[in-house]
């Protein structure tokens, strides 16, 4: 008769709960699942959570692709409007417009 460990039988409900939570939250890894297990009453360290995660045959979730900036966006243009001193810019040169009432 060979040695039969008792730990696998004792941790079977925890591994089953890990599988349920990972199916419910596929983007979460073993660290976040450990927090849910702690709320269910299964307090454990990160190392034990990782070992049970691997025992359940689970892998770390795939990373999401990074968002890229739009390639065909509008080009930056000179913005008309007022300067700091309050003068209105009429073209790309910074010549203030003179109103006719002050002449």
Backbone as CSV, one residue per row, in Angstrom:
resi,resn,N_x,N_y,N_z,CA_x,CA_y,CA_z,C_x,C_y,C_z
1,UNK,0.847,-1.184,0.000,0.000,0.000,0.000,0.890,1.244,0.000
2,UNK,0.623,2.175,-0.898,1.438,3.372,-1.001,0.828,4.512,-0.185
3,UNK,1.623,5.521,-0.040,1.204,6.682,0.743,0.077,7.432,0.036
4,UNK,-0.957,7.778,0.753,-2.095,8.556,0.255,-2.163,9.855,1.062
5,UNK,-1.893,10.966,0.414,-1.955,12.240,1.111,-3.390,12.648,1.425
6,UNK,-3.576,13.296,2.560,-4.919,13.737,2.973,-5.216,15.160,2.524
7,UNK,-4.176,15.872,2.156,-4.351,17.284,1.812,-5.222,17.462,0.566
8,UNK,-5.059,16.608,-0.445,-5.843,16.733,-1.671,-7.333,16.554,-1.392
9,UNK,-7.680,15.624,-0.533,-9.087,15.406,-0.196,-9.637,16.566,0.625
10,UNK,-8.785,17.136,1.487,-9.240,18.239,2.333,-9.407,19.530,1.533
11,UNK,-8.608,19.696,0.472,-8.669,20.922,-0.317,-9.575,20.811,-1.529
12,UNK,-10.218,19.681,-1.729,-11.090,19.488,-2.894,-12.216,20.514,-2.962
13,UNK,-12.913,20.836,-1.833,-13.967,21.865,-1.948,-13.423,23.247,-2.309
14,UNK,-12.214,23.550,-1.832,-11.620,24.851,-2.138,-11.265,24.931,-3.625
15,UNK,-10.698,23.849,-4.162,-10.334,23.824,-5.582,-11.588,23.930,-6.441
16,UNK,-12.654,23.289,-6.011,-13.922,23.373,-6.756,-14.456,24.809,-6.750
17,UNK,-14.329,25.478,-5.602,-14.784,26.869,-5.512,-13.900,27.784,-6.375
18,UNK,-12.618,27.484,-6.443,-11.709,28.254,-7.300,-12.151,28.121,-8.751
19,UNK,-12.510,26.918,-9.164,-12.967,26.711,-10.548,-14.260,27.475,-10.817
20,UNK,-15.175,27.473,-9.850,-16.442,28.197,-10.030,-16.196,29.696,-10.177
21,UNK,-15.365,30.235,-9.294,-15.103,31.677,-9.331,-14.350,32.084,-10.597
22,UNK,-13.421,31.238,-11.048,-12.679,31.591,-12.257,-13.565,31.495,-13.495
23,UNK,-14.580,30.623,-13.458,-15.526,30.567,-14.578,-16.446,31.779,-14.561
24,UNK,-16.788,32.245,-13.354,-17.675,33.398,-13.227,-16.940,34.699,-13.560
25,UNK,-15.669,34.785,-13.177,-14.858,35.976,-13.423,-13.612,35.575,-14.214
26,UNK,-13.711,35.442,-15.535,-12.574,34.938,-16.307,-11.391,35.897,-16.369
27,UNK,-11.583,37.170,-16.105,-10.481,38.126,-16.168,-9.683,38.186,-14.869
28,UNK,-10.167,37.565,-13.812,-9.474,37.620,-12.526,-8.456,36.506,-12.427
29,UNK,-7.341,36.784,-11.784,-6.309,35.793,-11.545,-6.421,35.228,-10.145
30,UNK,-5.404,34.499,-9.743,-5.462,33.820,-8.450,-5.435,34.792,-7.286
31,UNK,-4.851,35.967,-7.465,-4.803,36.928,-6.358,-6.194,37.475,-6.038
32,UNK,-6.946,37.810,-7.065,-8.287,38.345,-6.848,-9.243,37.233,-6.400
33,UNK,-9.076,36.032,-6.948,-9.914,34.905,-6.536,-9.673,34.584,-5.060
34,UNK,-8.426,34.773,-4.602,-8.109,34.552,-3.189,-8.940,35.465,-2.287
35,UNK,-9.180,36.688,-2.724,-9.985,37.620,-1.931,-11.420,37.120,-1.831
36,UNK,-11.955,36.617,-2.955,-13.309,36.053,-2.923,-13.370,34.820,-2.030
37,UNK,-12.334,34.002,-2.063,-12.304,32.819,-1.201,-12.268,33.223,0.270
38,UNK,-11.542,34.294,0.574,-11.504,34.785,1.954,-12.871,35.245,2.423
39,UNK,-13.655,35.829,1.518,-15.014,36.237,1.878,-15.913,35.034,2.120
40,UNK,-15.584,33.913,1.440,-16.363,32.690,1.637,-15.923,31.907,2.869
41,UNK,-14.869,32.349,3.538,-14.410,31.667,4.740,-13.158,30.844,4.531
42,UNK,-12.593,30.843,3.336,-11.363,30.103,3.060,-10.188,31.072,3.115
43,UNK,-9.658,31.343,4.301,-8.521,32.253,4.446,-7.247,31.514,4.083
44,UNK,-6.403,32.156,3.259,-5.165,31.504,2.851,-4.162,32.542,2.390
45,UNK,-2.911,32.099,2.263,-1.847,32.970,1.785,-1.861,33.009,0.261
46,UNK,-1.070,33.927,-0.292,-0.975,34.024,-1.744,-0.343,32.765,-2.333
47,UNK,0.640,32.211,-1.621,1.307,31.019,-2.116,0.370,29.822,-2.195
48,UNK,-0.455,29.668,-1.189,-1.414,28.566,-1.209,-2.468,28.783,-2.287
49,UNK,-2.898,30.039,-2.448,-3.870,30.342,-3.496,-3.295,30.018,-4.867
50,UNK,-2.018,30.330,-5.069,-1.383,30.023,-6.348,-1.283,28.515,-6.546
51,UNK,-0.928,27.782,-5.507,-0.806,26.326,-5.610,-2.148,25.692,-5.939
52,UNK,-3.224,26.162,-5.300,-4.556,25.634,-5.597,-5.003,26.029,-7.002
53,UNK,-4.616,27.229,-7.424,-4.936,27.692,-8.784,-4.323,26.753,-9.806
54,UNK,-3.054,26.383,-9.600,-2.375,25.468,-10.515,-2.948,24.053,-10.376
55,UNK,-3.345,23.664,-9.172,-3.934,22.336,-8.967,-5.268,22.216,-9.700
56,UNK,-5.964,23.336,-9.829,-7.239,23.335,-10.547,-7.015,23.303,-12.057
57,UNK,-5.759,23.415,-12.487,-5.452,23.373,-13.912,-5.746,24.676,-14.615
58,UNK,-5.751,25.771,-13.882,-6.078,27.070,-14.459,-4.804,27.803,-14.851
59,UNK,-4.945,28.727,-15.786,-3.829,29.549,-16.217,-4.135,30.997,-15.906
60,UNK,-3.106,31.798,-15.943,-3.318,33.220,-15.737,-4.097,33.780,-16.915
61,UNK,-4.961,34.761,-16.685,-5.747,35.311,-17.792,-4.869,36.024,-18.795
62,UNK,-5.312,36.036,-20.029,-4.594,36.734,-21.087,-4.715,38.233,-20.883
63,UNK,-3.663,38.938,-21.227,-3.696,40.392,-21.108,-4.557,40.974,-22.210
64,UNK,-5.233,42.030,-21.897,-6.030,42.734,-22.895,-5.108,43.523,-23.798
65,UNK,-5.453,43.668,-25.076,-4.597,44.488,-25.948,-4.682,45.954,-25.545
66,UNK,-3.578,46.642,-25.711,-3.542,48.055,-25.362,-4.349,48.863,-26.349
67,UNK,-4.957,49.906,-25.853,-5.686,50.803,-26.742,-4.680,51.669,-27.479
68,UNK,-4.864,51.782,-28.771,-3.955,52.575,-29.583,-4.625,53.881,-29.974
69,UNK,-3.811,54.891,-30.173,-4.339,56.184,-30.603,-4.853,56.061,-32.033
70,UNK,-5.878,56.805,-32.348,-6.444,56.768,-33.691,-5.422,57.292,-34.690
71,UNK,-5.173,56.545,-35.746,-4.151,56.922,-36.719,-4.640,58.027,-37.653
72,UNK,-5.913,58.018,-38.024,-6.419,58.990,-38.995,-7.127,60.155,-38.340
73,UNK,-6.664,60.580,-37.192,-7.318,61.673,-36.479,-7.091,63.010,-37.142
74,UNK,-7.785,64.028,-36.704,-7.616,65.353,-37.303,-6.235,65.916,-36.998
75,UNK,-5.674,66.631,-37.963,-4.361,67.241,-37.796,-4.494,68.456,-36.881
76,UNK,-3.430,68.752,-36.165,-3.442,69.918,-35.290,-3.343,71.176,-36.138
77,UNK,-4.218,72.111,-35.905,-4.231,73.349,-36.674,-4.053,74.525,-35.732
78,UNK,-3.698,75.649,-36.333,-3.601,76.868,-35.540,-5.014,77.293,-35.158
79,UNK,-5.162,77.606,-33.919,-6.482,77.947,-33.430,-6.620,79.462,-33.373
80,UNK,-7.654,79.956,-34.004,-7.916,81.390,-33.943,-8.580,81.745,-32.626
81,UNK,-8.749,82.980,-32.356,-9.389,83.387,-31.116,-8.642,84.528,-30.489
82,UNK,-8.670,84.609,-29.183,-8.035,85.717,-28.500,-6.671,85.327,-27.969
83,UNK,-5.790,86.335,-27.908,-4.481,86.142,-27.301,-4.620,86.431,-25.815
84,UNK,-3.526,86.360,-25.113,-3.581,86.607,-23.672,-3.996,88.045,-23.346
85,UNK,-3.610,88.963,-24.212,-3.909,90.367,-23.924,-5.301,90.765,-24.403
86,UNK,-6.037,89.850,-25.041,-7.400,90.149,-25.427,-7.583,90.518,-26.873
87,UNK,-6.491,90.635,-27.635,-6.608,90.968,-29.050,-7.059,89.744,-29.835
88,UNK,-7.789,89.982,-30.900,-8.259,88.893,-31.750,-7.257,88.654,-32.859
89,UNK,-6.951,87.372,-33.095,-6.020,87.017,-34.155,-6.828,86.740,-35.407
90,UNK,-6.502,87.452,-36.506,-7.263,87.280,-37.736,-6.601,86.301,-38.686
91,UNK,-5.310,86.077,-38.578,-4.618,85.135,-39.435,-3.500,84.500,-38.635
92,UNK,-2.582,83.813,-39.299,-1.530,83.112,-38.581,-0.510,84.074,-37.991
93,UNK,-0.456,85.336,-38.468,0.436,86.312,-37.857,-0.254,86.897,-36.642
94,UNK,0.505,87.276,-35.688,-0.053,87.770,-34.437,-0.178,89.283,-34.448
95,UNK,-0.813,89.856,-35.471,-1.013,91.292,-35.566,-2.370,91.608,-34.956
96,UNK,-2.404,92.453,-33.929,-3.704,92.765,-33.327,-4.549,93.611,-34.266
97,UNK,-5.838,93.376,-34.220,-6.758,94.147,-35.059,-7.101,95.450,-34.343
98,UNK,-7.126,96.510,-35.108,-7.436,97.827,-34.546,-8.893,98.111,-34.859
99,UNK,-9.639,98.436,-33.824,-11.048,98.750,-34.087,-11.187,100.159,-34.596
100,UNK,-12.198,100.441,-35.365,-12.384,101.748,-35.980,-12.856,102.805,-34.981
101,UNK,-13.373,102.386,-33.849,-13.868,103.360,-32.875,-12.761,104.057,-32.136
102,UNK,-11.561,103.454,-32.063,-10.472,104.091,-31.335,-9.691,105.047,-32.189
103,UNK,-9.923,105.126,-33.513,-9.181,106.013,-34.399,-9.840,107.345,-34.480
